[in-house]
Amino acid sequence: MKISETLEKRATLSFEVFPPKDDGSLAPLEETLRKLAGYKPDFVSITYGAGGTNVGRSVDVCRMALGMGHAVMPHFTCIGNTRDGIASFIGPYLDLGIENLLLLRGDLPEGWTGTRGDFTHASELIAFFEESYPGLCLAAAAYPEVHIESQTAEEDVRYLRLKQDLGASFFLTQLCHDVTAYERFRERLAAAGVTIPVVIGLMPILSRAGTIRMSLSNGVSIPADLAAICGRYEKDEESFRKAGMEFTVGLIERYIAAGIDGLHLYTLNRHEDVSTILDSIDLIGFRKEK
Ligand code: FAD
């Protein structure tokens, strides 16, 4: 089922997973996907190594998730991809009956010596897929606190509008710990005529170092309440984790109250913490039909 069709009716719940490294076993991820299936997610998204690394594993993970009844949305990036090359990459996904794709630019992997390929920006990939593989539900990335390379919020939103105009059916966002920043983002989108749904992506706050690293590398702010937790539990990972889980539940509740079209959790391939968080949320109310 196309995710856009569900988004027309109600808010979605979904998860992000990543394929294991080349020689890694799929078994732990299989266990995660089985456990998460209990929450009846609307889809599972599967990351893609920019430059096409691990493509085979991505298809394997899609197959495995589909076999458990999950709808899937593989990610796909521009980096190094050519128009001709895409035909051979995309075949195995289409053979699996995949209807949803998240189309991204990607970032040049460290040590990358190849070219960027035929596409410079995600919008070009969206236009290409819309023309060459019509009928798919195409999603695109968005950044409530602005992409780190954008000079201004206005420029950032202009290119989001372009992604919509070229065929994106919904946005999936970068993590954002600040609901007020998200609300300002929605105002900018509305002013720019962006009307497609926005699914908010969140990473459970579990590790102090991970939270700081992810926030800094993506230009995502750490609001005062989260900064206080980072400061208070600098040397106590266990207490940080407990406070981080409570922060995450509170954040999701504030997002739901603010009005989001969907909630997407970056699971880091683990189900225990995600389950604890979701068990504290009124998911039935959240996913009630409009
Ligand atoms: P773009 O839309 O191309 O935007 C990048 C920058 O260029 C922005 O500043 C934008 O404003 C600007 N821009 C956009 N269009 C134009 C244009 N036409 N002309 C000039 N400037 C323009 N990376 C991976 O490698 N694999 C993954 O699986 C993956 N999954 C992700 C999932 C989500 C939900 C998100 C938010 C990001 C993900 N990323 C992934 C990271 C992503 O590839 C990077 O954030 C990348 O830097 C930007 O990707 P994009 O698709 O937003 O690029």
Coordinates of N, CA and C and ligand atoms in Angstrom, one line a residue, residues 16 47-48 50 75 77 102-107 121-123 141-143 147 149-150 156 159 162-163 172-174 266, ligand 1:
E16 N 12.6 3.3 11.4 CA 13.8 3.2 10.5 C 14.7 2.1 11.0
T47 N 17.6 2.2 5.5 CA 18.6 3.2 5.0 C 19.4 2.6 3.9
Y48 N 20.1 3.5 3.2 CA 20.9 3.1 2.0 C 22.3 3.8 2.2
A50 N 25.2 5.7 1.1 CA 25.4 6.6 0.0 C 26.6 6.0 -0.8
H75 N 15.4 3.6 1.3 CA 16.0 4.9 1.0 C 16.8 4.6 -0.3
T77 N 19.8 7.0 -2.7 CA 20.5 8.3 -2.7 C 21.1 8.6 -4.1
L102 N 12.1 6.5 -0.4 CA 12.6 7.8 0.1 C 13.8 8.2 -0.7
L103 N 13.6 9.3 -1.4 CA 14.7 9.7 -2.4 C 15.5 10.9 -1.8
L104 N 16.8 10.7 -1.7 CA 17.7 11.6 -1.0 C 18.9 11.9 -1.9
R105 N 19.6 13.0 -1.5 CA 20.9 13.3 -2.1 C 22.0 12.4 -1.6
G106 N 22.0 12.2 -0.3 CA 23.1 11.5 0.4 C 24.3 12.5 0.6
D107 N 25.3 12.0 1.3 CA 26.5 12.8 1.5 C 27.6 12.0 1.0
H121 N 21.0 16.9 -6.8 CA 20.1 17.1 -5.7 C 19.0 16.1 -5.7
A122 N 18.4 15.9 -4.5 CA 17.3 14.9 -4.4 C 16.2 15.2 -5.4
S123 N 15.9 16.5 -5.6 CA 14.8 16.9 -6.4 C 15.0 16.3 -7.9
A141 N 13.3 14.0 2.1 CA 13.8 14.5 3.4 C 13.5 16.0 3.6
A142 N 13.3 16.3 4.8 CA 13.1 17.7 5.2 C 13.7 18.0 6.6
Y143 N 14.0 19.2 6.8 CA 14.8 19.6 8.0 C 14.1 20.7 8.8
H147 N 18.4 22.5 6.6 CA 19.6 21.6 6.3 C 20.9 22.4 6.5
E149 N 23.5 22.8 5.1 CA 24.2 23.5 4.0 C 23.4 24.7 3.5
S150 N 22.1 24.8 3.9 CA 21.3 25.9 3.4 C 21.7 27.2 4.1
D156 N 16.0 27.1 2.0 CA 15.7 25.7 2.4 C 14.3 25.3 2.0
Y159 N 13.5 24.8 -1.8 CA 13.8 23.6 -2.4 C 12.9 22.4 -1.9
L162 N 10.1 22.7 -4.2 CA 10.5 22.1 -5.5 C 10.3 20.6 -5.5
K163 N 10.7 20.0 -4.3 CA 10.5 18.5 -4.2 C 9.1 18.1 -4.3
L172 N 9.7 13.3 5.2 CA 10.2 12.6 6.4 C 11.3 13.4 6.9
T173 N 11.2 13.8 8.2 CA 12.2 14.8 8.7 C 13.4 14.2 9.4
Q174 N 14.4 15.1 9.4 CA 15.5 14.9 10.3 C 15.0 15.0 11.7
Y266 N 13.7 6.4 14.7 CA 15.0 5.8 14.3 C 15.4 4.8 15.3
Ligands
FAD1 P1 18.9 17.8 -1.1 O1 17.4 17.9 -1.2 O2 19.6 17.8 -2.4 O3 19.3 19.1 -0.2 C1 20.7 19.3 0.1 C2 21.0 20.8 0.2 O4 20.9 21.4 -1.1 C3 20.0 21.6 1.1 O5 20.7 22.6 1.7 C4 19.0 22.1 0.1 O6 18.4 23.3 0.5 C5 19.9 22.3 -1.1 N1 19.2 22.1 -2.4 C6 18.2 21.2 -2.6 N2 17.8 21.3 -3.9 C7 18.6 22.2 -4.5 C8 18.7 22.7 -5.9 N3 17.9 22.2 -6.8 N4 19.7 23.6 -6.1 C9 20.5 24.1 -5.2 N5 20.4 23.7 -3.9 C10 19.5 22.7 -3.6 N6 21.7 9.6 3.8 C11 22.2 8.4 3.3 O7 23.3 8.4 2.7 N7 21.4 7.3 3.3 C12 20.2 7.3 3.9 O8 19.6 6.2 4.0 C13 19.7 8.5 4.5 N8 18.5 8.6 5.1 C14 18.0 9.8 5.5 C15 16.7 9.8 6.1 C16 16.2 11.0 6.5 C17 14.8 11.1 7.1 C18 17.0 12.2 6.4 C19 16.4 13.5 6.9 C20 18.3 12.2 5.9 C21 18.8 11.0 5.5 N9 20.1 10.9 4.9 C22 20.5 9.7 4.4 C23 21.0 12.0 4.9 C24 20.8 12.9 3.7 O9 21.3 12.2 2.6 C25 21.6 14.2 3.9 O10 20.9 15.0 4.9 C26 22.0 15.0 2.7 O11 22.9 16.0 3.2 C27 20.8 15.8 2.1 O12 19.9 15.0 1.5 P2 18.6 15.7 0.8 O13 17.9 14.6 0.1 O14 17.9 16.5 1.8 O15 19.4 16.6 -0.2

